[in-house]
Short mmCIF file of C-alpha atoms and ligand atoms in Angstrom, two decimals:
data_model
loop_
_atom_site.label_atom_id
_atom_site.label_comp_id
_atom_site.label_asym_id
_atom_site.label_seq_id
_atom_site.Cartn_x
_atom_site.Cartn_y
_atom_site.Cartn_z
CA MET A 130 -93.91 125.23 5.91
CA LYS A 131 -97.60 124.23 5.57
CA VAL A 132 -99.44 121.53 3.54
CA VAL A 133 -103.08 121.52 3.02
CA ALA A 134 -104.89 118.24 2.11
CA LEU A 135 -108.10 118.47 0.19
CA VAL A 136 -110.22 115.38 0.80
CA CYS A 137 -112.74 115.21 -2.10
CA SER A 138 -114.90 112.17 -1.03
CA ALA A 139 -118.44 112.75 0.06
CA ARG A 140 -118.10 110.31 2.97
CA ARG A 141 -116.10 110.39 6.18
CA GLY A 142 -113.49 107.85 7.02
CA GLY A 143 -113.24 106.51 3.54
CA ASN A 144 -110.16 105.76 1.51
CA CYS A 145 -109.47 109.34 0.66
CA GLU A 146 -109.56 110.57 4.13
CA GLU A 147 -107.27 107.84 5.37
CA ILE A 148 -104.82 108.53 2.49
CA ALA A 149 -104.79 112.19 3.35
CA GLU A 150 -104.28 111.34 7.10
CA ARG A 151 -101.48 109.00 6.34
CA VAL A 152 -99.70 111.56 4.24
CA LEU A 153 -100.28 114.43 6.59
CA GLY A 154 -99.06 112.12 9.39
CA ILE A 155 -95.78 111.42 7.70
CA LEU A 156 -95.28 115.30 6.87
CA GLY A 157 -96.31 116.24 10.45
CA GLY A 158 -93.59 113.85 11.76
CA ARG A 159 -91.07 115.84 9.81
CA GLY A 160 -92.17 119.07 11.26
CA VAL A 161 -94.43 120.28 8.39
CA GLU A 162 -97.59 122.14 9.55
CA THR A 163 -100.62 120.32 8.18
CA GLU A 164 -104.34 121.01 7.69
CA MET A 165 -107.01 118.64 6.40
CA VAL A 166 -109.77 120.23 4.40
CA ARG A 167 -112.61 117.90 3.86
CA LEU A 168 -114.79 119.43 1.20
CA ILE A 169 -117.82 117.91 2.87
CA ASP A 170 -117.29 120.16 5.93
CA TYR A 171 -117.58 123.29 3.75
CA ASP A 172 -120.39 125.18 2.13
CA ILE A 173 -119.64 125.01 -1.55
CA HIS A 174 -121.86 126.09 -4.48
CA PRO A 175 -121.08 125.81 -8.27
CA CYS A 176 -121.41 128.87 -10.53
CA ASN A 177 -125.16 129.48 -10.63
CA ARG A 178 -127.68 132.17 -11.73
CA CYS A 179 -124.74 134.03 -13.11
CA ASP A 180 -124.58 137.19 -15.16
CA TYR A 181 -120.82 137.11 -15.41
CA GLN A 182 -120.39 139.63 -12.75
CA CYS A 183 -116.90 138.28 -12.17
CA PHE A 184 -115.86 139.46 -15.70
CA ARG A 185 -116.69 143.13 -14.72
CA GLU A 186 -114.23 145.22 -12.60
CA GLU A 187 -116.89 146.94 -10.42
CA GLU A 188 -118.82 143.82 -9.58
CA VAL A 189 -118.26 140.58 -7.60
CA CYS A 190 -119.47 137.06 -7.65
CA PRO A 191 -122.87 137.19 -5.56
CA ILE A 192 -122.39 133.81 -4.15
CA GLU A 193 -121.56 133.75 -0.42
CA ASP A 194 -120.12 130.45 0.77
CA ASP A 195 -116.82 128.97 1.90
CA VAL A 196 -115.17 128.61 -1.51
CA PRO A 197 -113.19 131.85 -1.14
CA LEU A 198 -111.81 130.53 2.16
CA ILE A 199 -110.77 127.20 0.47
CA TRP A 200 -108.89 129.24 -2.26
CA GLU A 201 -107.28 131.33 0.40
CA LYS A 202 -105.95 128.17 2.18
CA LEU A 203 -104.71 126.79 -1.10
CA ARG A 204 -103.01 130.02 -2.04
CA ARG A 205 -101.22 130.26 1.36
CA ALA A 206 -100.14 126.55 1.41
CA ASP A 207 -96.59 125.59 0.45
CA GLY A 208 -97.81 122.21 -0.67
CA VAL A 209 -101.12 120.55 -1.38
CA VAL A 210 -102.40 117.04 -1.33
CA ILE A 211 -105.49 116.16 -3.32
CA ALA A 212 -107.05 112.79 -2.39
CA THR A 213 -110.04 112.05 -4.61
CA PRO A 214 -112.26 109.25 -5.65
CA SER A 215 -113.76 108.86 -9.06
CA TYR A 216 -117.37 109.65 -9.24
CA TYR A 217 -118.83 108.41 -12.54
CA GLY A 218 -115.45 108.89 -14.12
CA PHE A 219 -114.55 112.37 -12.67
CA LEU A 220 -113.73 114.14 -9.45
CA PRO A 221 -116.69 114.80 -7.16
CA ALA A 222 -118.86 117.79 -7.95
CA THR A 223 -117.58 119.72 -4.83
CA PHE A 224 -114.08 119.70 -6.25
CA LYS A 225 -115.37 120.84 -9.66
CA ALA A 226 -117.23 123.66 -8.03
CA VAL A 227 -114.18 124.92 -6.20
CA ILE A 228 -112.28 125.01 -9.54
CA GLU A 229 -115.07 126.77 -11.58
CA ARG A 230 -115.62 129.41 -8.89
CA ALA A 231 -111.97 130.39 -9.17
CA GLN A 232 -113.11 132.60 -12.00
CA GLY A 233 -115.17 134.75 -9.69
CA ILE A 234 -112.82 134.60 -6.67
CA LEU A 235 -109.55 135.41 -8.12
CA ASN A 236 -110.29 139.13 -8.32
CA TRP A 237 -112.26 138.96 -5.18
CA VAL A 238 -109.83 137.63 -2.57
CA THR A 239 -106.73 139.84 -3.23
CA VAL A 240 -105.45 141.66 -6.22
CA GLU A 241 -102.44 139.38 -6.83
CA PHE A 242 -104.73 136.43 -6.82
CA ARG A 243 -105.65 136.62 -10.40
CA ASP A 244 -105.62 133.26 -11.97
CA LEU A 245 -105.12 129.58 -11.24
CA GLU A 246 -101.49 129.82 -12.15
CA ALA A 247 -100.86 132.43 -9.35
CA VAL A 248 -102.08 129.85 -6.86
CA TRP A 249 -100.34 126.74 -8.32
CA ARG A 250 -97.21 127.90 -10.02
CA GLY A 251 -94.38 125.95 -8.62
CA LYS A 252 -96.39 124.36 -5.81
CA PRO A 253 -95.57 120.83 -4.86
CA THR A 254 -98.88 119.04 -5.28
CA LEU A 255 -99.54 115.40 -4.59
CA VAL A 256 -102.62 113.95 -6.29
CA ILE A 257 -103.89 110.55 -5.38
CA ALA A 258 -106.95 109.12 -7.17
CA VAL A 259 -108.71 106.13 -5.99
CA SER A 260 -110.93 104.23 -8.50
CA ASP A 261 -111.48 101.27 -10.75
CA GLY A 262 -112.37 103.56 -13.74
CA GLY A 263 -111.59 107.17 -14.34
CA GLY A 264 -108.51 107.63 -12.19
CA GLU A 265 -106.11 108.28 -14.97
CA PHE A 266 -108.52 110.69 -16.55
CA ILE A 267 -108.68 112.63 -13.19
CA LEU A 268 -104.91 112.76 -13.11
CA GLN A 269 -104.75 114.06 -16.55
CA TYR A 270 -107.39 116.67 -15.98
CA LEU A 271 -105.58 117.89 -12.86
CA ARG A 272 -102.26 118.16 -14.61
CA GLU A 273 -103.92 120.38 -17.30
CA THR A 274 -105.95 122.47 -14.84
CA LEU A 275 -103.54 123.17 -11.90
CA LYS A 276 -101.37 125.22 -14.14
CA GLY A 277 -97.76 125.46 -13.18
CA ALA A 278 -98.00 123.00 -10.17
CA HIS A 279 -95.27 120.54 -9.53
CA ILE A 280 -97.54 117.48 -9.61
CA ILE A 281 -96.68 114.02 -8.15
CA SER A 282 -99.36 111.70 -8.96
CA GLU A 283 -100.60 108.28 -8.10
CA HIS A 284 -103.59 106.18 -9.19
CA LEU A 285 -104.72 103.47 -6.79
CA SER A 286 -106.87 101.08 -8.78
CA TYR A 287 -109.02 98.80 -6.92
CA THR A 288 -108.94 96.22 -9.64
CA GLU A 289 -105.19 96.15 -9.67
CA LEU A 290 -105.08 96.00 -5.88
CA GLY A 291 -107.72 93.18 -5.86
CA ILE A 292 -110.35 94.67 -3.51
CA PRO A 293 -113.84 96.33 -4.01
CA GLY A 294 -113.02 99.99 -3.41
CA TYR A 295 -116.34 101.07 -2.29
CA LEU A 296 -115.81 99.19 1.06
CA GLY A 297 -112.99 101.58 2.09
CA GLY A 298 -110.02 100.36 4.12
CA LEU A 299 -107.56 100.47 1.15
CA LEU A 300 -104.68 101.20 3.30
CA ARG A 301 -105.08 97.91 5.12
CA LEU A 302 -103.42 96.55 1.97
CA PRO A 303 -99.55 96.78 2.49
CA GLN A 304 -99.00 97.43 -1.19
CA ALA A 305 -101.35 100.38 -1.08
CA SER A 306 -100.07 101.70 2.18
CA SER A 307 -96.38 101.61 0.91
CA ARG A 308 -97.36 103.39 -2.28
CA VAL A 309 -99.03 106.18 -0.38
CA GLU A 310 -96.09 106.42 1.97
CA GLU A 311 -93.69 106.62 -0.95
CA MET A 312 -95.73 109.44 -2.32
CA ALA A 313 -95.70 111.34 0.90
CA GLU A 314 -91.84 111.03 0.98
CA LYS A 315 -91.70 112.33 -2.64
CA LEU A 316 -93.89 115.26 -1.64
CA TYR A 317 -91.61 116.00 1.31
CA GLU A 318 -88.53 115.85 -0.91
CA ARG A 319 -90.18 118.26 -3.41
CA LEU A 320 -91.19 120.58 -0.64
CA SER A 321 -87.82 120.69 0.84
CA ALA A 322 -86.26 121.44 -2.56
CA SER A 323 -88.67 124.17 -3.31
CA LYS A 324 -88.12 125.73 0.13
CA ASP A 325 -84.23 125.69 -0.39
CA LEU A 326 -84.86 127.41 -3.73
CA SER A 327 -87.23 130.15 -2.60
CA GLY A 328 -86.35 130.61 1.08
CA ASP A 329 -89.78 132.01 1.43
CA ASP A 330 -91.75 131.20 4.46
CA ASP A 331 -94.91 133.23 3.92
CA PRO A 332 -96.30 133.10 0.51
C1 FMN B 767 -121.58 108.64 -6.56
C2 FMN B 767 -120.49 107.61 -6.73
C3 FMN B 767 -120.00 107.47 -8.00
C4 FMN B 767 -118.88 106.59 -8.07
N1 FMN B 767 -118.35 106.33 -9.38
C5 FMN B 767 -117.30 105.58 -9.55
C6 FMN B 767 -116.62 105.42 -10.82
O1 FMN B 767 -117.04 106.03 -11.72
N2 FMN B 767 -115.51 104.67 -10.85
C7 FMN B 767 -114.97 104.02 -9.72
O2 FMN B 767 -114.03 103.44 -9.87
N3 FMN B 767 -115.59 104.13 -8.56
C8 FMN B 767 -116.72 104.80 -8.47
N4 FMN B 767 -117.30 105.09 -7.17
C9 FMN B 767 -116.64 104.39 -5.98
C10 FMN B 767 -115.64 105.29 -5.27
O3 FMN B 767 -114.66 105.72 -6.07
C11 FMN B 767 -115.03 104.58 -4.01
O4 FMN B 767 -116.11 104.19 -3.27
C12 FMN B 767 -114.08 105.51 -3.30
O5 FMN B 767 -113.39 104.73 -2.34
C13 FMN B 767 -114.71 106.60 -2.64
O6 FMN B 767 -113.85 107.31 -1.87
P1 FMN B 767 -113.85 107.21 -0.30
O7 FMN B 767 -113.56 105.79 0.05
O8 FMN B 767 -112.80 108.22 0.15
O9 FMN B 767 -115.36 107.58 0.18
C14 FMN B 767 -118.39 105.95 -6.97
C15 FMN B 767 -118.85 106.19 -5.74
C16 FMN B 767 -119.88 107.08 -5.59
C17 FMN B 767 -120.38 107.34 -4.23
#
């Protein structure tokens, strides 16, 4: 069983990375294989200079970068963690680029990999948004976009927690830390339940 954590922040060692590390640490302790995917470590481009090649059977998206690799990791994962900040009320542009490029990659990577639902259907997915503003909107967007995923979500609001979020170190607050740990437990329960149902070890 494998869980991939997408860290959507543009900085290293911030709240999102710490949250993903904490969740993966808990899952790793239960024998789950884990992988951290920091979007800043990958070459990611949005749709650009496009002639809708991806809509035509005989053509492919001309962009060569790491986005197909990221989709392949997501497709193969049994569960996903998305740790994201709000950047001006939405997910960072790197995440949005990964989503919009799905259109061109779904036909490209494998034939059965045709739409977002093929990647997310039934997949336990923990989304944790950190922000003052925009967190709830991000959660709503992801619930609508990751079609068919079993989403468990949490919004950690800096105002509510009483600290300026840009400083990082959110998990030093016991209440933030325990909420993240609780979410990790819920994800583990959901993963265990979905594995019992499918018995499938190699998606
Ligand atoms: C470009 C940029 C835009 C941001 N916009 C918002 C925002 O709209 N709302 C908010 O609550 N925080 C905003 N922030 C603050 C981040 O959400 C906060 O610093 C968060 O902790 C970043 O995640 P990290 O700690 O993993 O780097 C913004 C930060 C950056 C760098």
